[in-house]
Amino acid sequence: MGRVAVGDIVTVSFPYSDGSGVKRRPALVLAEADERDVVLCQITSRRSSSPNPVPLRRTDLASGALPIDSFIRPEKLFTASRASLEHVVAAVSTEVLSAARSTAAALLSS
């Protein structure tokens, strides 16, 4: 896979928070941890009990496509090796990236 950038939506095997398994799902590249790893934020198509979901409409994409409108879950973060990322499917607008980052930062600072 080519170079992954902050703001890209990638597919990855995202781990369950209880460690019981993984699920292949889209995730937003929130930050670069270092040259080998990125920090990902889970994306779901279902509005859940997430306390601070960031809406992700298909019209919010700078490039690529998602099959349906979705939600970014800033409380579900994961550091992954770039090698474990499967595909880049889209990229979000700078406004959506900023909203996801600021929501995640607020959660981490509370």
PDB file of C-alpha atoms in Angstrom:
ATOM      1  CA  MET A   1       0.000   0.000   0.000  1.00  0.00           C
ATOM      2  CA  GLY A   2       1.177   3.528  -0.719  1.00  0.00           C
ATOM      3  CA  ARG A   3       1.894   6.244   1.783  1.00  0.00           C
ATOM      4  CA  VAL A   4      -0.848   6.812   4.346  1.00  0.00           C
ATOM      5  CA  ALA A   5      -1.548  10.379   5.455  1.00  0.00           C
ATOM      6  CA  VAL A   6      -3.255  11.935   8.448  1.00  0.00           C
ATOM      7  CA  GLY A   7      -6.922  12.349   7.490  1.00  0.00           C
ATOM      8  CA  ASP A   8      -7.061   9.166   5.409  1.00  0.00           C
ATOM      9  CA  ILE A   9      -9.718   6.552   6.073  1.00  0.00           C
ATOM     10  CA  VAL A  10      -8.181   3.087   5.961  1.00  0.00           C
ATOM     11  CA  THR A  11      -9.455  -0.435   6.483  1.00  0.00           C
ATOM     12  CA  VAL A  12      -7.802  -2.329   9.313  1.00  0.00           C
ATOM     13  CA  SER A  13      -8.447  -5.171  11.743  1.00  0.00           C
ATOM     14  CA  PHE A  14      -9.504  -3.010  14.698  1.00  0.00           C
ATOM     15  CA  PRO A  15      -9.234  -4.747  18.110  1.00  0.00           C
ATOM     16  CA  TYR A  16     -12.162  -5.032  20.511  1.00  0.00           C
ATOM     17  CA  SER A  17     -11.477  -3.052  23.681  1.00  0.00           C
ATOM     18  CA  ASP A  18     -11.724  -6.220  25.809  1.00  0.00           C
ATOM     19  CA  GLY A  19      -9.061  -7.963  23.721  1.00  0.00           C
ATOM     20  CA  SER A  20     -11.425 -10.763  22.672  1.00  0.00           C
ATOM     21  CA  GLY A  21     -10.868 -10.312  18.952  1.00  0.00           C
ATOM     22  CA  VAL A  22     -10.765  -7.930  16.037  1.00  0.00           C
ATOM     23  CA  LYS A  23     -13.156  -6.669  13.398  1.00  0.00           C
ATOM     24  CA  ARG A  24     -12.235  -5.385   9.956  1.00  0.00           C
ATOM     25  CA  ARG A  25     -13.530  -1.838   9.794  1.00  0.00           C
ATOM     26  CA  PRO A  26     -12.758   1.646   8.547  1.00  0.00           C
ATOM     27  CA  ALA A  27     -10.629   3.880  10.741  1.00  0.00           C
ATOM     28  CA  LEU A  28      -9.463   7.475  10.525  1.00  0.00           C
ATOM     29  CA  VAL A  29      -5.725   8.164  10.615  1.00  0.00           C
ATOM     30  CA  LEU A  30      -5.663  10.730  13.415  1.00  0.00           C
ATOM     31  CA  ALA A  31      -1.891  11.144  13.791  1.00  0.00           C
ATOM     32  CA  GLU A  32       1.479   9.697  12.907  1.00  0.00           C
ATOM     33  CA  ALA A  33       3.018   8.042  15.972  1.00  0.00           C
ATOM     34  CA  ASP A  34       6.366   7.589  14.239  1.00  0.00           C
ATOM     35  CA  GLU A  35       7.630   6.489  10.824  1.00  0.00           C
ATOM     36  CA  ARG A  36       6.192   2.972  11.252  1.00  0.00           C
ATOM     37  CA  ASP A  37       2.998   3.525  13.258  1.00  0.00           C
ATOM     38  CA  VAL A  38      -0.167   5.616  13.068  1.00  0.00           C
ATOM     39  CA  VAL A  39      -2.878   6.455  15.600  1.00  0.00           C
ATOM     40  CA  LEU A  40      -6.311   5.378  14.376  1.00  0.00           C
ATOM     41  CA  CYS A  41      -9.815   6.308  15.437  1.00  0.00           C
ATOM     42  CA  GLN A  42     -12.677   3.868  14.897  1.00  0.00           C
ATOM     43  CA  ILE A  43     -15.449   4.605  12.393  1.00  0.00           C
ATOM     44  CA  THR A  44     -18.862   2.951  12.601  1.00  0.00           C
ATOM     45  CA  SER A  45     -22.011   3.158  10.516  1.00  0.00           C
ATOM     46  CA  ARG A  46     -24.212   2.845  13.599  1.00  0.00           C
ATOM     47  CA  ARG A  47     -24.956   5.637  15.996  1.00  0.00           C
ATOM     48  CA  SER A  48     -23.979   4.019  19.263  1.00  0.00           C
ATOM     49  CA  SER A  49     -23.832   4.968  22.893  1.00  0.00           C
ATOM     50  CA  SER A  50     -20.619   6.791  22.079  1.00  0.00           C
ATOM     51  CA  PRO A  51     -20.556   9.939  24.228  1.00  0.00           C
ATOM     52  CA  ASN A  52     -19.004  12.162  21.555  1.00  0.00           C
ATOM     53  CA  PRO A  53     -19.539  10.824  18.042  1.00  0.00           C
ATOM     54  CA  VAL A  54     -18.312  12.991  15.190  1.00  0.00           C
ATOM     55  CA  PRO A  55     -20.761  12.690  12.274  1.00  0.00           C
ATOM     56  CA  LEU A  56     -19.131  11.649   9.010  1.00  0.00           C
ATOM     57  CA  ARG A  57     -21.366  12.286   6.032  1.00  0.00           C
ATOM     58  CA  ARG A  58     -20.356  11.097   2.594  1.00  0.00           C
ATOM     59  CA  THR A  59     -20.307  14.753   1.559  1.00  0.00           C
ATOM     60  CA  ASP A  60     -17.586  15.376   4.198  1.00  0.00           C
ATOM     61  CA  LEU A  61     -14.999  13.441   2.202  1.00  0.00           C
ATOM     62  CA  ALA A  62     -12.197  15.219   0.378  1.00  0.00           C
ATOM     63  CA  SER A  63     -11.662  12.117  -1.771  1.00  0.00           C
ATOM     64  CA  GLY A  64     -12.851   8.528  -2.072  1.00  0.00           C
ATOM     65  CA  ALA A  65     -16.189   7.189  -0.887  1.00  0.00           C
ATOM     66  CA  LEU A  66     -17.972   5.471   1.970  1.00  0.00           C
ATOM     67  CA  PRO A  67     -21.084   3.359   1.327  1.00  0.00           C
ATOM     68  CA  ILE A  68     -23.175   5.181   3.967  1.00  0.00           C
ATOM     69  CA  ASP A  69     -22.989   8.111   6.365  1.00  0.00           C
ATOM     70  CA  SER A  70     -21.083   7.096   9.487  1.00  0.00           C
ATOM     71  CA  PHE A  71     -19.709   8.240  12.846  1.00  0.00           C
ATOM     72  CA  ILE A  72     -16.138   8.718  14.031  1.00  0.00           C
ATOM     73  CA  ARG A  73     -15.673   7.467  17.606  1.00  0.00           C
ATOM     74  CA  PRO A  74     -12.861   9.550  19.164  1.00  0.00           C
ATOM     75  CA  GLU A  75     -12.890   7.475  22.359  1.00  0.00           C
ATOM     76  CA  LYS A  76     -11.872   4.349  20.406  1.00  0.00           C
ATOM     77  CA  LEU A  77      -8.186   4.894  19.614  1.00  0.00           C
ATOM     78  CA  PHE A  78      -5.616   2.347  18.462  1.00  0.00           C
ATOM     79  CA  THR A  79      -1.968   2.534  17.420  1.00  0.00           C
ATOM     80  CA  ALA A  80      -1.229   0.328  14.409  1.00  0.00           C
ATOM     81  CA  SER A  81       1.713  -0.484  12.214  1.00  0.00           C
ATOM     82  CA  ARG A  82       1.444   1.017   8.746  1.00  0.00           C
ATOM     83  CA  ALA A  83       2.089  -2.519   7.456  1.00  0.00           C
ATOM     84  CA  SER A  84      -1.170  -3.730   9.059  1.00  0.00           C
ATOM     85  CA  LEU A  85      -3.319  -1.236   7.158  1.00  0.00           C
ATOM     86  CA  GLU A  86      -5.224  -2.850   4.301  1.00  0.00           C
ATOM     87  CA  HIS A  87      -6.514  -0.098   1.989  1.00  0.00           C
ATOM     88  CA  VAL A  88      -6.985   3.643   1.838  1.00  0.00           C
ATOM     89  CA  VAL A  89     -10.655   4.114   0.973  1.00  0.00           C
ATOM     90  CA  ALA A  90     -11.120   7.865   1.390  1.00  0.00           C
ATOM     91  CA  ALA A  91      -9.856  11.041   3.018  1.00  0.00           C
ATOM     92  CA  VAL A  92     -11.866  13.382   5.234  1.00  0.00           C
ATOM     93  CA  SER A  93     -12.117  17.143   4.910  1.00  0.00           C
ATOM     94  CA  THR A  94      -9.898  19.300   7.108  1.00  0.00           C
ATOM     95  CA  GLU A  95     -12.996  20.333   9.097  1.00  0.00           C
ATOM     96  CA  VAL A  96     -13.889  16.733   9.980  1.00  0.00           C
ATOM     97  CA  LEU A  97     -10.270  15.901  10.843  1.00  0.00           C
ATOM     98  CA  SER A  98     -10.109  18.948  13.105  1.00  0.00           C
ATOM     99  CA  ALA A  99     -13.380  17.981  14.841  1.00  0.00           C
ATOM    100  CA  ALA A 100     -12.184  14.404  15.424  1.00  0.00           C
ATOM    101  CA  ARG A 101      -8.793  15.544  16.744  1.00  0.00           C
ATOM    102  CA  SER A 102     -10.224  18.192  19.068  1.00  0.00           C
ATOM    103  CA  THR A 103     -12.827  15.769  20.452  1.00  0.00           C
ATOM    104  CA  ALA A 104     -10.148  13.122  21.077  1.00  0.00           C
ATOM    105  CA  ALA A 105      -7.881  15.725  22.716  1.00  0.00           C
ATOM    106  CA  ALA A 106     -10.711  16.890  24.987  1.00  0.00           C
ATOM    107  CA  LEU A 107     -11.380  13.298  26.054  1.00  0.00           C
ATOM    108  CA  LEU A 108      -7.691  12.743  26.809  1.00  0.00           C
ATOM    109  CA  SER A 109      -7.388  15.936  28.838  1.00  0.00           C
ATOM    110  CA  SER A 110     -10.474  15.360  30.999  1.00  0.00           C
TER     111      SER A 110
END
